Amino acid sequence: MLDFSLSRRSLLASSAALMASTALPRFAWAETPKAGGRLVVAADSEPRNLNPAIVASNGVFFVSSKVVETLAEADYTAKDGLAPRLATSWEGAADGLSVTFKLREGVTWHDGKPFTSADVAFSALEVWKPLQNLGRTVFKDLEAVETPDDHTAVFKFSKPTPFQLIRNALPALSSVVPKHLYEGTKIEENPANNAPVGTGPFKFAEYKAGQYYRLEKNAAYWEKDQPYLDEIIYQVLPDRTSAANALEAGEIQLAAFSAVPLADLERISKVPGLTVVTKGYEGLTYQLVVEINHRRKELADLKVRQAIAHAIDKDFVVKTVFLGYAHAATGPVPANDPQFYTPDVPSYPFDVTKANALLDEAGYKRADNGTRFALKLLPAPYFNETKQFGDYLRQALAAVGIDAQLVNNDSAAHIKAVYTDHAFDLAVGPPVFRGDPAISTTILVESGIPDGVPFSNQGGYKNAEIDAIIEKASEELDAEKRTELYREFQKKVAADLPLINVAEWSFTSVASDKVRNIANNPRWAVSNWADTWLAE
């Protein structure tokens, strides 16, 4: 067994040293899993829709991935980084017009009905393509799914579609729902969205608003002898301080997705019986970005954007805002992605003198009060770190004569202001990189995105060269050529700065030492936990 956790005894005082120490796993003697027990987990939100086939988001996956399974899951060591789930194999045609999935036999839905290729076809055509927030892009050219038998599904595309993209999308975008419960209904309003029926190792048991979600063991799960746990309870604890206190009191055994504030990690790491874990989130990299409204005359000037980039001390942000639990970014693809990332891009080291010189060259001289111009700055409200970075950015811009006026909104107001009304000059955003630039990354800079699409290019940025690269990559079937196109994409984005990538961060978990098989895949917190177990 690989143990990817960081022992409390090895938590170092230096944040930088801490991050370095978690880069490699430590090995532990194999143990025999013990069946039974209840795992109690902190949950800081209550998603209104628990159907991951419609809403592909970490908040939904956190609960529903144990109930509703995907065709494949991310894996540290398997070929192409994928391990089979409901599909046992997948193969793309040379012309890019089809992908054939062989499906697992002997699988049943939680209501006892057999899982078949008809369920996959229905999910792909009726849910992922028309309804899923991210699948609408990935599966836009899917025109049919042939089912020659109960355990084969052949996806047919109207245009050549890169197999690399479909493969990379499987962990996040291929949650399969039961056709017999959804067919003939208004899918978005189906009761199963709030009480999901799946094929996973756990069944959805009950939900008490403001209190908990309860999952119970699926005794008929297809993987022999799994799951090991009898129950998973998601205790609703929206206050992060409450999660830390509950861990220390032994009321919960796991707090994932940084439910324990970063500032408390060093203290809580010294509590006997608790372990800080930084692995298991590599497939869920968050990116701290400065979104730019290019409709504003000053911000349409590349020299001004370069000046803003030079005014940001990324190392300070990593050490102070993220307490070392992050890395400085170079561009739109994070460094922990081995498939697409390239460091060979233009860079903007922290240099206030350079920033001031660029603003002078752009013709924005300081007035008598030292200010060149004022901007409206909207930090996203989702994380403490995005709000704290907003405060820092205001100060950093003041040092170069830009008066950044903070506007703090709740989530709904922020999304409306930035992505519908375009009522911002700069915004602080936390987009997620999901293993392929075509999945929720290129949309941040591609032109022509309709108004009102969250987490997309709503700054009015247009670059024909970048658009052409995105279009070409969307049809390039050769994986090496497609990868090279996205490396060129990174260079173009870093050179023209449609937005400014500042940092990349993942999450931490704090767990009882009794919880076994933690962080054993790159999407562990949103995987199925079939092999998770509790020691005595």
mmCIF file of C-alpha atoms in Angstrom, residues 111-263:
data_model
loop_
_atom_site.group_PDB
_atom_site.id
_atom_site.type_symbol
_atom_site.label_atom_id
_atom_site.label_comp_id
_atom_site.label_asym_id
_atom_site.label_seq_id
_atom_site.Cartn_x
_atom_site.Cartn_y
_atom_site.Cartn_z
ATOM 1 C CA ASP A 111 -32.566 -0.541 -7.258
ATOM 2 C CA GLY A 112 -31.546 -3.956 -8.637
ATOM 3 C CA LYS A 113 -31.918 -3.228 -12.368
ATOM 4 C CA PRO A 114 -29.007 -4.301 -14.608
ATOM 5 C CA PHE A 115 -26.519 -1.711 -15.841
ATOM 6 C CA THR A 116 -26.192 -1.839 -19.643
ATOM 7 C CA SER A 117 -24.879 0.099 -22.611
ATOM 8 C CA ALA A 118 -28.315 1.710 -22.953
ATOM 9 C CA ASP A 119 -27.616 3.619 -19.733
ATOM 10 C CA VAL A 120 -24.334 4.937 -21.133
ATOM 11 C CA ALA A 121 -25.957 5.970 -24.421
ATOM 12 C CA PHE A 122 -28.784 7.753 -22.614
ATOM 13 C CA SER A 123 -26.406 9.539 -20.229
ATOM 14 C CA ALA A 124 -24.140 10.724 -23.041
ATOM 15 C CA LEU A 125 -26.814 11.921 -25.462
ATOM 16 C CA GLU A 126 -29.525 13.140 -23.107
ATOM 17 C CA VAL A 127 -27.499 14.460 -20.174
ATOM 18 C CA TRP A 128 -23.776 15.080 -20.785
ATOM 19 C CA LYS A 129 -24.137 16.682 -24.212
ATOM 20 C CA PRO A 130 -27.184 18.936 -23.714
ATOM 21 C CA LEU A 131 -27.160 19.567 -19.960
ATOM 22 C CA GLN A 132 -23.792 19.079 -18.276
ATOM 23 C CA ASN A 133 -21.953 22.320 -17.554
ATOM 24 C CA LEU A 134 -18.650 21.013 -18.995
ATOM 25 C CA GLY A 135 -19.873 18.140 -21.180
ATOM 26 C CA ARG A 136 -21.657 20.566 -23.495
ATOM 27 C CA THR A 137 -18.227 21.488 -24.879
ATOM 28 C CA VAL A 138 -16.464 18.124 -24.799
ATOM 29 C CA PHE A 139 -19.381 16.189 -26.329
ATOM 30 C CA LYS A 140 -20.700 18.922 -28.649
ATOM 31 C CA ASP A 141 -20.027 16.822 -31.780
ATOM 32 C CA LEU A 142 -21.370 13.550 -30.371
ATOM 33 C CA GLU A 143 -24.217 12.592 -32.705
ATOM 34 C CA ALA A 144 -25.027 8.987 -31.749
ATOM 35 C CA VAL A 145 -24.118 6.137 -29.414
ATOM 36 C CA GLU A 146 -24.439 2.669 -30.910
ATOM 37 C CA THR A 147 -25.093 -0.259 -28.569
ATOM 38 C CA PRO A 148 -24.400 -3.501 -30.488
ATOM 39 C CA ASP A 149 -24.746 -5.423 -27.229
ATOM 40 C CA ASP A 150 -25.398 -4.764 -23.550
ATOM 41 C CA HIS A 151 -21.719 -4.249 -22.784
ATOM 42 C CA THR A 152 -20.475 -2.216 -25.742
ATOM 43 C CA ALA A 153 -21.062 1.474 -26.414
ATOM 44 C CA VAL A 154 -19.705 3.119 -29.563
ATOM 45 C CA PHE A 155 -19.648 6.917 -29.471
ATOM 46 C CA LYS A 156 -20.083 8.433 -32.951
ATOM 47 C CA PHE A 157 -18.938 11.995 -33.663
ATOM 48 C CA SER A 158 -19.999 14.270 -36.518
ATOM 49 C CA LYS A 159 -16.519 15.801 -36.681
ATOM 50 C CA PRO A 160 -13.082 14.351 -35.885
ATOM 51 C CA THR A 161 -12.728 14.549 -32.108
ATOM 52 C CA PRO A 162 -9.398 13.966 -30.327
ATOM 53 C CA PHE A 163 -9.388 10.686 -28.444
ATOM 54 C CA GLN A 164 -6.931 12.329 -26.039
ATOM 55 C CA LEU A 165 -9.647 14.822 -25.049
ATOM 56 C CA ILE A 166 -12.357 12.191 -24.555
ATOM 57 C CA ARG A 167 -9.958 10.057 -22.535
ATOM 58 C CA ASN A 168 -8.900 12.979 -20.332
ATOM 59 C CA ALA A 169 -12.546 13.927 -19.744
ATOM 60 C CA LEU A 170 -13.643 10.523 -18.446
ATOM 61 C CA PRO A 171 -12.974 10.992 -14.701
ATOM 62 C CA ALA A 172 -14.913 14.249 -14.437
ATOM 63 C CA LEU A 173 -17.492 14.141 -17.211
ATOM 64 C CA SER A 174 -18.726 10.562 -17.624
ATOM 65 C CA SER A 175 -20.992 9.931 -14.624
ATOM 66 C CA VAL A 176 -23.600 7.385 -15.761
ATOM 67 C CA VAL A 177 -27.223 7.649 -14.616
ATOM 68 C CA PRO A 178 -29.977 4.997 -14.903
ATOM 69 C CA LYS A 179 -32.007 5.355 -18.080
ATOM 70 C CA HIS A 180 -35.019 3.635 -16.542
ATOM 71 C CA LEU A 181 -35.361 6.371 -13.912
ATOM 72 C CA TYR A 182 -34.748 9.364 -16.178
ATOM 73 C CA GLU A 183 -36.213 8.498 -19.568
ATOM 74 C CA GLY A 184 -39.450 10.330 -20.280
ATOM 75 C CA THR A 185 -38.965 12.794 -17.425
ATOM 76 C CA LYS A 186 -37.794 16.395 -17.273
ATOM 77 C CA ILE A 187 -34.220 15.477 -16.432
ATOM 78 C CA GLU A 188 -33.343 18.710 -14.642
ATOM 79 C CA GLU A 189 -36.265 18.229 -12.244
ATOM 80 C CA ASN A 190 -36.066 14.468 -11.673
ATOM 81 C CA PRO A 191 -36.210 13.544 -7.941
ATOM 82 C CA ALA A 192 -33.196 11.268 -8.453
ATOM 83 C CA ASN A 193 -31.062 14.403 -8.802
ATOM 84 C CA ASN A 194 -31.455 14.939 -5.058
ATOM 85 C CA ALA A 195 -31.460 11.269 -4.028
ATOM 86 C CA PRO A 196 -29.177 9.687 -6.635
ATOM 87 C CA VAL A 197 -29.378 6.044 -7.688
ATOM 88 C CA GLY A 198 -26.099 4.716 -8.997
ATOM 89 C CA THR A 199 -23.881 1.659 -9.325
ATOM 90 C CA GLY A 200 -21.264 2.811 -6.818
ATOM 91 C CA PRO A 201 -19.996 1.245 -3.606
ATOM 92 C CA PHE A 202 -22.412 3.309 -1.510
ATOM 93 C CA LYS A 203 -26.148 3.957 -1.719
ATOM 94 C CA PHE A 204 -27.718 7.308 -0.986
ATOM 95 C CA ALA A 205 -29.653 6.815 2.269
ATOM 96 C CA GLU A 206 -30.898 10.176 3.551
ATOM 97 C CA TYR A 207 -30.366 13.906 3.762
ATOM 98 C CA LYS A 208 -31.257 16.209 6.650
ATOM 99 C CA ALA A 209 -31.009 19.851 5.589
ATOM 100 C CA GLY A 210 -28.409 21.731 7.582
ATOM 101 C CA GLN A 211 -27.328 18.530 9.331
ATOM 102 C CA TYR A 212 -25.953 15.657 7.238
ATOM 103 C CA TYR A 213 -25.945 13.392 4.197
ATOM 104 C CA ARG A 214 -25.837 9.654 4.913
ATOM 105 C CA LEU A 215 -24.559 6.974 2.528
ATOM 106 C CA GLU A 216 -24.771 3.269 3.269
ATOM 107 C CA LYS A 217 -22.843 0.267 1.986
ATOM 108 C CA ASN A 218 -23.903 -1.300 -1.311
ATOM 109 C CA ALA A 219 -23.694 -5.010 -0.483
ATOM 110 C CA ALA A 220 -24.125 -5.882 -4.176
ATOM 111 C CA TYR A 221 -21.189 -3.786 -5.416
ATOM 112 C CA TRP A 222 -19.374 -5.255 -8.431
ATOM 113 C CA GLU A 223 -15.926 -5.134 -6.800
ATOM 114 C CA LYS A 224 -15.635 -8.233 -4.595
ATOM 115 C CA ASP A 225 -15.379 -7.545 -0.844
ATOM 116 C CA GLN A 226 -15.759 -3.785 -1.306
ATOM 117 C CA PRO A 227 -16.654 -1.315 0.015
ATOM 118 C CA TYR A 228 -15.096 -1.812 3.419
ATOM 119 C CA LEU A 229 -17.037 0.926 5.215
ATOM 120 C CA ASP A 230 -20.624 0.425 6.362
ATOM 121 C CA GLU A 231 -21.532 4.092 6.244
ATOM 122 C CA ILE A 232 -20.278 7.540 5.293
ATOM 123 C CA ILE A 233 -21.791 10.535 7.071
ATOM 124 C CA TYR A 234 -21.191 14.023 5.668
ATOM 125 C CA GLN A 235 -21.662 16.321 8.648
ATOM 126 C CA VAL A 236 -22.641 19.815 7.474
ATOM 127 C CA LEU A 237 -20.116 22.193 9.053
ATOM 128 C CA PRO A 238 -19.957 25.387 6.990
ATOM 129 C CA ASP A 239 -17.645 27.100 9.500
ATOM 130 C CA ARG A 240 -14.074 25.898 8.986
ATOM 131 C CA THR A 241 -13.288 26.481 12.650
ATOM 132 C CA SER A 242 -16.050 24.017 13.470
ATOM 133 C CA ALA A 243 -14.362 21.363 11.331
ATOM 134 C CA ALA A 244 -11.076 21.784 13.193
ATOM 135 C CA ASN A 245 -12.823 21.598 16.559
ATOM 136 C CA ALA A 246 -14.814 18.517 15.519
ATOM 137 C CA LEU A 247 -11.630 16.734 14.438
ATOM 138 C CA GLU A 248 -9.913 17.476 17.726
ATOM 139 C CA ALA A 249 -12.962 16.293 19.661
ATOM 140 C CA GLY A 250 -13.124 13.064 17.645
ATOM 141 C CA GLU A 251 -16.602 13.904 16.342
ATOM 142 C CA ILE A 252 -15.454 13.588 12.718
ATOM 143 C CA GLN A 253 -12.590 11.604 11.214
ATOM 144 C CA LEU A 254 -11.905 13.494 7.992
ATOM 145 C CA ALA A 255 -11.933 17.095 6.768
ATOM 146 C CA ALA A 256 -11.143 17.344 3.054
ATOM 147 C CA PHE A 257 -10.965 20.264 0.587
ATOM 148 C CA SER A 258 -9.068 22.439 3.097
ATOM 149 C CA ALA A 259 -12.011 22.448 5.481
ATOM 150 C CA VAL A 260 -9.423 23.189 8.163
ATOM 151 C CA PRO A 261 -7.999 26.690 7.542
ATOM 152 C CA LEU A 262 -4.379 26.776 6.374
ATOM 153 C CA ALA A 263 -3.456 28.923 9.378
#
